[in-house]
XYZ file of C-alpha atoms in Angstrom:
159
model
C -11.449 -19.070 6.181
C -8.628 -18.962 7.345
C -6.139 -15.829 6.913
C -3.169 -17.655 5.339
C -0.716 -16.345 7.749
C 2.753 -17.919 8.714
C 4.561 -18.167 11.127
C 8.479 -17.161 10.834
C 10.735 -14.949 12.390
C 10.406 -12.040 10.220
C 7.408 -12.845 8.094
C 3.760 -11.084 5.979
C 0.261 -11.987 6.893
C -1.746 -11.931 3.567
C -5.775 -11.622 4.699
C -7.419 -14.286 2.232
C -10.347 -13.484 -0.041
C -13.759 -14.637 1.956
C -14.583 -18.112 1.396
C -16.009 -18.844 -1.901
C -14.305 -15.856 -3.289
C -10.973 -15.879 -5.724
C -9.319 -12.931 -7.354
C -8.820 -13.879 -11.082
C -5.696 -12.653 -11.004
C -3.305 -13.204 -8.153
C 0.561 -11.700 -8.400
C 3.256 -11.362 -6.055
C 5.695 -8.529 -6.478
C 8.734 -10.169 -5.411
C 11.052 -6.791 -4.441
C 14.883 -7.595 -3.411
C 16.073 -4.693 -1.016
C 19.125 -3.928 1.296
C 18.231 -3.465 5.118
C 19.760 0.200 4.513
C 17.291 1.015 1.659
C 14.169 1.929 4.212
C 13.562 5.306 2.018
C 13.120 3.643 -1.063
C 11.160 0.774 0.283
C 8.776 3.705 1.876
C 8.620 4.884 -1.746
C 7.424 1.869 -3.177
C 4.960 1.202 -0.126
C 3.512 4.423 -0.986
C 3.165 3.733 -5.073
C 1.636 0.506 -4.231
C -1.518 1.756 -2.096
C -1.581 5.463 -3.874
C -2.665 2.200 -6.919
C -4.105 -0.239 -5.620
C -7.800 1.534 -6.585
C -6.819 1.783 -9.674
C -6.741 -2.572 -9.807
C -9.361 -4.512 -10.461
C -11.393 -5.697 -7.213
C -10.580 -8.875 -9.207
C -7.031 -9.061 -8.823
C -5.238 -9.954 -5.486
C -1.909 -7.966 -5.992
C 0.808 -8.523 -3.043
C 4.615 -6.483 -2.472
C 6.956 -8.210 -0.724
C 10.770 -7.070 0.155
C 13.107 -10.018 0.354
C 15.979 -9.316 3.135
C 18.888 -10.804 3.944
C 19.381 -11.304 7.994
C 19.568 -8.013 9.783
C 22.973 -7.140 11.650
C 22.383 -6.706 15.251
C 22.009 -2.898 14.184
C 19.449 -2.921 12.359
C 17.715 -6.205 13.800
C 15.224 -3.381 16.426
C 14.663 -1.590 13.934
C 14.267 -4.396 11.310
C 11.619 -6.052 13.602
C 9.641 -2.507 13.906
C 9.459 -2.356 10.273
C 8.005 -5.660 10.180
C 5.710 -5.270 12.611
C 4.541 -1.880 11.057
C 4.028 -3.335 7.642
C 4.178 -7.150 7.941
C 5.991 -7.678 3.936
C 9.141 -8.746 4.756
C 10.344 -12.029 4.146
C 14.473 -12.863 6.058
C 15.461 -15.089 3.560
C 19.689 -14.385 4.829
C 22.803 -14.488 2.613
C 24.722 -11.323 2.031
C 22.923 -8.338 2.955
C 25.433 -6.276 0.488
C 28.317 -6.974 -2.120
C 31.861 -5.962 -2.288
C 32.327 -2.404 -4.167
C 32.829 -2.790 -7.657
C 33.598 -0.647 -10.397
C 30.701 -0.341 -13.302
C 31.182 -3.154 -15.911
C 33.834 -5.048 -14.581
C 33.473 -8.940 -14.312
C 34.013 -10.427 -10.461
C 33.661 -14.020 -9.189
C 32.477 -13.820 -5.065
C 32.955 -17.078 -3.375
C 30.072 -17.098 -2.236
C 26.172 -16.082 -4.303
C 25.828 -12.206 -4.661
C 23.774 -10.480 -2.311
C 20.384 -10.543 -5.095
C 20.866 -13.701 -6.914
C 20.893 -15.150 -3.152
C 17.905 -13.308 -2.043
C 16.343 -14.093 -5.758
C 16.518 -17.912 -5.717
C 15.675 -17.927 -1.614
C 13.281 -15.629 -2.132
C 11.395 -17.272 -5.696
C 11.524 -20.760 -3.264
C 10.126 -19.117 -0.426
C 7.226 -17.893 -2.833
C 6.715 -21.161 -4.339
C 6.332 -22.803 -1.108
C 4.160 -20.183 1.168
C 1.981 -18.891 -2.280
C 1.692 -21.255 -4.601
C -1.234 -20.233 -5.612
C -0.120 -16.721 -7.417
C -0.197 -17.093 -11.292
C 2.555 -14.653 -11.790
C 5.314 -12.948 -9.325
C 7.444 -9.944 -10.768
C 10.470 -8.801 -9.688
C 11.542 -6.243 -9.151
C 14.987 -3.936 -6.924
C 13.912 -1.798 -4.464
C 15.054 1.378 -6.566
C 12.653 0.212 -10.202
C 9.294 1.511 -10.348
C 6.524 -0.343 -11.810
C 2.611 0.556 -13.993
C 1.067 -1.335 -12.026
C -2.766 -0.747 -13.186
C -1.056 -1.461 -16.562
C 1.049 -4.779 -15.671
C -2.420 -6.167 -14.095
C -4.135 -4.867 -17.119
C -1.799 -6.756 -19.445
C -1.833 -9.719 -17.849
C -5.630 -10.054 -17.602
C -5.963 -9.592 -21.024
C -2.763 -12.706 -21.381
C -5.223 -14.932 -19.088
C -8.263 -14.374 -21.543
C -6.096 -15.066 -24.901
């Protein structure tokens, strides 16, 4: 068996389970994030790491951060973060949107940053992670009770 490694500018490596062993549940967590939100990504990484031991060993959970292209100023830091964590997927598009007042309707000439990352991130997952049973979408300022979610999804699979 080979690791499921894909060459890309910024990518992630998911180590495959040993030959003949398949996870009962394969869950992808898709997080949209801005390059300036490293602190939020670090909090989510720490939270994921701290609760992985509470999840069934027959479950495979992968959290990936879907990002815009880094600016020239951000590129070195982006490469360092990617080489350290291997969980960044660069899908392009804008990193941020123009500031607007809360609860105000506005129209952009392009898809908004989150919409762009959701659309292209979903396409990336469909192509590169077709084995995942579920994908959970989160913003980088959201938290998830991962053990409860995995228990719930495993229960759904048995019904």
